[in-house]
Tab-separated table of N, CA and C in Angstrom:
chain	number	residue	atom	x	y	z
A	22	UNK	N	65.899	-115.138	50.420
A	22	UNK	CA	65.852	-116.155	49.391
A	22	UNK	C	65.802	-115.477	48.032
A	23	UNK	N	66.261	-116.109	46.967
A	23	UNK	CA	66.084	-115.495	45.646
A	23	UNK	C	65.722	-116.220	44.452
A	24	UNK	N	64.819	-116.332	43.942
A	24	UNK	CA	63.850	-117.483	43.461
A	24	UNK	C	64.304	-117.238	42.076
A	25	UNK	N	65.160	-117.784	41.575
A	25	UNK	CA	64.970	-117.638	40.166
A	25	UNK	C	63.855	-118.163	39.190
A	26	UNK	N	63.887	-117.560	37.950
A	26	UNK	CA	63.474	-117.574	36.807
A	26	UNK	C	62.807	-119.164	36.509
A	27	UNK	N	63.875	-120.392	36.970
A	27	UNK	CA	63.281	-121.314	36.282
A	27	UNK	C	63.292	-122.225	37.838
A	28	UNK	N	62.425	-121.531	38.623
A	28	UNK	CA	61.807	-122.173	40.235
A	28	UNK	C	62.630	-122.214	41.393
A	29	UNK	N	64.119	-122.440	41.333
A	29	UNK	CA	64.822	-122.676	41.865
A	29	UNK	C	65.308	-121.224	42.567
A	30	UNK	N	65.490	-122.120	44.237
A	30	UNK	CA	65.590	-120.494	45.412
A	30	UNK	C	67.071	-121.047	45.770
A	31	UNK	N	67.423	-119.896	46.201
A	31	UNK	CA	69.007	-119.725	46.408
A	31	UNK	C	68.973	-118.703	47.943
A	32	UNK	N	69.354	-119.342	49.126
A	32	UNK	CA	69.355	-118.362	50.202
A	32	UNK	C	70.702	-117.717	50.339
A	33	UNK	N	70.427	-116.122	50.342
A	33	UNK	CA	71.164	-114.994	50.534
A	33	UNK	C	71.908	-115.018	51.871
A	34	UNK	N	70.650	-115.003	52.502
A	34	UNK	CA	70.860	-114.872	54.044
A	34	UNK	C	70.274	-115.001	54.837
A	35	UNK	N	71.080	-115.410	56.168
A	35	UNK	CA	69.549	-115.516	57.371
A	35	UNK	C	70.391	-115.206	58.349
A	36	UNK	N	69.059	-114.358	59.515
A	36	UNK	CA	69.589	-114.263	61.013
A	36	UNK	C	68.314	-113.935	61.517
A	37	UNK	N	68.547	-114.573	62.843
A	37	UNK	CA	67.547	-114.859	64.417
A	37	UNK	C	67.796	-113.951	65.556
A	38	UNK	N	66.568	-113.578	65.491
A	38	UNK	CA	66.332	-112.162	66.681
A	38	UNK	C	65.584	-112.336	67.480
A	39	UNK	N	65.411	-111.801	68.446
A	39	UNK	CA	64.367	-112.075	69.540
A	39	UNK	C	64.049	-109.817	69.160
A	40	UNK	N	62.630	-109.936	69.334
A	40	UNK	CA	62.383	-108.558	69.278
A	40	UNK	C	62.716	-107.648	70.352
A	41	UNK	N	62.661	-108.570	71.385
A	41	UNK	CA	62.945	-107.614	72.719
A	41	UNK	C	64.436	-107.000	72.334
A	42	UNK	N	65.440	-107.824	71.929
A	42	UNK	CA	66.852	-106.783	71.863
A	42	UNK	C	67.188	-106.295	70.520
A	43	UNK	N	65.833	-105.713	69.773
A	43	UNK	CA	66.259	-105.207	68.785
A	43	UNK	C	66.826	-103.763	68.851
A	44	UNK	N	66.826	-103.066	69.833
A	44	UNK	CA	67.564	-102.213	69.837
A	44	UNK	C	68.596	-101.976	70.402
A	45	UNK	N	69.303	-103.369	71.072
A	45	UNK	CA	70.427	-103.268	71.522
A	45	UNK	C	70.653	-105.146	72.156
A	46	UNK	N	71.719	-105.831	72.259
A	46	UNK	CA	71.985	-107.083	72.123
A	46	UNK	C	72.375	-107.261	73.798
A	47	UNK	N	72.144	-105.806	74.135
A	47	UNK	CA	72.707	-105.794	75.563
A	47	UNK	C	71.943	-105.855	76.597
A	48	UNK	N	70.760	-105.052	76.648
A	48	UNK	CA	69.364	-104.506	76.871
A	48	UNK	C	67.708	-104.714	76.466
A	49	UNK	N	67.442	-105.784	77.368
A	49	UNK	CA	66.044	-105.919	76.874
A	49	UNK	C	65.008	-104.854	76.817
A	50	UNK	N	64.603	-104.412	75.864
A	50	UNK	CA	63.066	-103.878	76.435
A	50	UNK	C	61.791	-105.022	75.843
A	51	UNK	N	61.018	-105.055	76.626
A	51	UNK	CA	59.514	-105.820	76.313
A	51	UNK	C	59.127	-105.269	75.142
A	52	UNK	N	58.193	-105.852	74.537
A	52	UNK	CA	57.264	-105.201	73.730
A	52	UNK	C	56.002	-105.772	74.070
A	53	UNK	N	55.071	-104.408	74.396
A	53	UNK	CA	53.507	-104.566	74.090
A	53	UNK	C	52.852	-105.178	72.847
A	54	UNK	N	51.940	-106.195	72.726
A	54	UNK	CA	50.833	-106.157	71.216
A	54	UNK	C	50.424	-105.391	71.097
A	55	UNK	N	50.121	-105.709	69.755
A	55	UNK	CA	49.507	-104.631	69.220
A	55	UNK	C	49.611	-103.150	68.389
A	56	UNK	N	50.802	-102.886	68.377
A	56	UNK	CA	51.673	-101.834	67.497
A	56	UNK	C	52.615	-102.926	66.821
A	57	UNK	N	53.232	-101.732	65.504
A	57	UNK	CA	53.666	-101.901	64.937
A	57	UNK	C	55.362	-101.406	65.326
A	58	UNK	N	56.622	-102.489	64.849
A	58	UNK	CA	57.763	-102.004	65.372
A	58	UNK	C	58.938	-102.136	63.958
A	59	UNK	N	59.693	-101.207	64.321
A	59	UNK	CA	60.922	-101.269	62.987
A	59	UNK	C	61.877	-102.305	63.843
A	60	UNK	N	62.322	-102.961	63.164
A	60	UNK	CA	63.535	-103.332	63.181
A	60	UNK	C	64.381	-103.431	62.270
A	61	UNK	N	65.484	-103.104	62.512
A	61	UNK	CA	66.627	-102.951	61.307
A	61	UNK	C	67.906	-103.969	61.555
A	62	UNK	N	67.375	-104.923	60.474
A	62	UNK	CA	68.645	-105.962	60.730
A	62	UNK	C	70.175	-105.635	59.721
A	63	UNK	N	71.151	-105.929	60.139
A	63	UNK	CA	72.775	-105.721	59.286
A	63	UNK	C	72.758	-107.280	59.269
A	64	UNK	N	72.996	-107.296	57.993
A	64	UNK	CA	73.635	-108.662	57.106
A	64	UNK	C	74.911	-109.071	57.446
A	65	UNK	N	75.871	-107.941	58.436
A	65	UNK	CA	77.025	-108.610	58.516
A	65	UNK	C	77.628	-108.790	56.962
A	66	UNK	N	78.318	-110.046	57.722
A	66	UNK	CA	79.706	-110.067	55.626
A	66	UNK	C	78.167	-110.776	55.242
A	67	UNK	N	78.309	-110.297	54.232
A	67	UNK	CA	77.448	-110.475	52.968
A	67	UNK	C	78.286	-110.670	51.801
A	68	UNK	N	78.228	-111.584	50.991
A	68	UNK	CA	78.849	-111.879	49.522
A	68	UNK	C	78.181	-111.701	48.525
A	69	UNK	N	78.270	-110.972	46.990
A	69	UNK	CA	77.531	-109.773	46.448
A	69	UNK	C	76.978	-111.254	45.725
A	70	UNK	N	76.269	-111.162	45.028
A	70	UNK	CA	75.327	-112.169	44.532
A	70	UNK	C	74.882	-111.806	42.904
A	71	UNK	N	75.061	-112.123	41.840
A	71	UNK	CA	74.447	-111.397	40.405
A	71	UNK	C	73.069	-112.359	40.365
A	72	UNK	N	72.333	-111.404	40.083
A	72	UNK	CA	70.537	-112.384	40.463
A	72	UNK	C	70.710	-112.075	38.649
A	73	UNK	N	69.497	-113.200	37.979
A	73	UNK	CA	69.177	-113.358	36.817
A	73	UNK	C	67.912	-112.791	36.614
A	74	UNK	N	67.772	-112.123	35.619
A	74	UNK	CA	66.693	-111.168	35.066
A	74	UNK	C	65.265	-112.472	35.310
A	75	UNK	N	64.212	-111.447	35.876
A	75	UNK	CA	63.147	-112.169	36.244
A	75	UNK	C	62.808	-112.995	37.831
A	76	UNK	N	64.387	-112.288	37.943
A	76	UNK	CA	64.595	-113.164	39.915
A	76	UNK	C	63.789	-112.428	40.576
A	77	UNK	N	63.368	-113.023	41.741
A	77	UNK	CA	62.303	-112.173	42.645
A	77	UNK	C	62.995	-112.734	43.805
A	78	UNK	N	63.066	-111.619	44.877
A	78	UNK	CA	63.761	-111.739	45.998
A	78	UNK	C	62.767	-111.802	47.518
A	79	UNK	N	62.650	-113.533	48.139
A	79	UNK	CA	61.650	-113.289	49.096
A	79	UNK	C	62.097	-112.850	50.769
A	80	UNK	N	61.538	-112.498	51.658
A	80	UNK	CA	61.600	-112.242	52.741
A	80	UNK	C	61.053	-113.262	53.807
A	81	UNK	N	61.771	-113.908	54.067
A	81	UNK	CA	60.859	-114.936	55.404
A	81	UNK	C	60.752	-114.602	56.380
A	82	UNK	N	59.814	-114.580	57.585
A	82	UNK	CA	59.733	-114.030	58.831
A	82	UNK	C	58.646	-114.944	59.445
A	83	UNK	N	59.356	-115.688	60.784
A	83	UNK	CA	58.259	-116.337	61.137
A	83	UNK	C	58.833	-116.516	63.185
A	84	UNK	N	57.655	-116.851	63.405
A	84	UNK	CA	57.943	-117.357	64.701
A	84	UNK	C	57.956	-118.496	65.280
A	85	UNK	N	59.297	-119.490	65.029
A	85	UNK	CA	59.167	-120.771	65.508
A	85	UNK	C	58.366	-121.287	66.949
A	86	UNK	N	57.756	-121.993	66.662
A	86	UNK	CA	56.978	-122.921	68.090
A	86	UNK	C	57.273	-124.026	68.075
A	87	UNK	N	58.284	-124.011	68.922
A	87	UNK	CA	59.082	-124.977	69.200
A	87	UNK	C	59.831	-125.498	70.312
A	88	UNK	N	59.871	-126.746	70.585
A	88	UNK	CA	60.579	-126.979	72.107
A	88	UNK	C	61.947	-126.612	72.308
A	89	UNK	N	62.551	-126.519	71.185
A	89	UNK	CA	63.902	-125.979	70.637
A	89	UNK	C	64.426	-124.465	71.052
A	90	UNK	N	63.141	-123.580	70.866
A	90	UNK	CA	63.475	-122.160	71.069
A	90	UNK	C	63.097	-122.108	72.512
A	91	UNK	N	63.259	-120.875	73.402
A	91	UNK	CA	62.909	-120.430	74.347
A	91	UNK	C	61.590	-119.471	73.683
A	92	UNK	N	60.657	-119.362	74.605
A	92	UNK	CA	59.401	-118.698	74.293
A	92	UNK	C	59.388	-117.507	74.530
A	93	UNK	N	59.467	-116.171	74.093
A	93	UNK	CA	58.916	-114.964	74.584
A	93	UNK	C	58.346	-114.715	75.442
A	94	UNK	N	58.332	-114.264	77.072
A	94	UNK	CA	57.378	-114.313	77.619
A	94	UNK	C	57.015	-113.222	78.149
């Protein structure tokens, strides 16, 4: 998201991961709690964006609970 100057957010981009195939889309591995894990997401096509002086750029990350998603298990 990119919040300009006078309140107003503008989304860049978004994409949905499950952590288990963050290191491959092919191959699950589990993950244990309790540590900490990298993941490195690619934006794919991305379209270049000119942000306005004073823009602040946010990061969302959340875990839907929802009947919609499948649950981690």
């Amino acid at each position: 998201m990119n919040s300009n100057p006078n309140g107003t957010s503008v989304g860049l981009w978004n994409d949905f991961r499950r952590l288990r195939y963050r290191e491959s889309l092919r191959e699950a591995k589990l993950v244990k709690t309790g540590r900490d894990r990298e993941v490195r997401f690619n934006p794919g096509l991305f379209v270049a964006r000119r942000l306005m002086k004073g823009s602040r750029l946010r990061l969302v990350v959340y875990s839907p609970n929802s009947i919609f998603w499948q649950k981690e298990l």
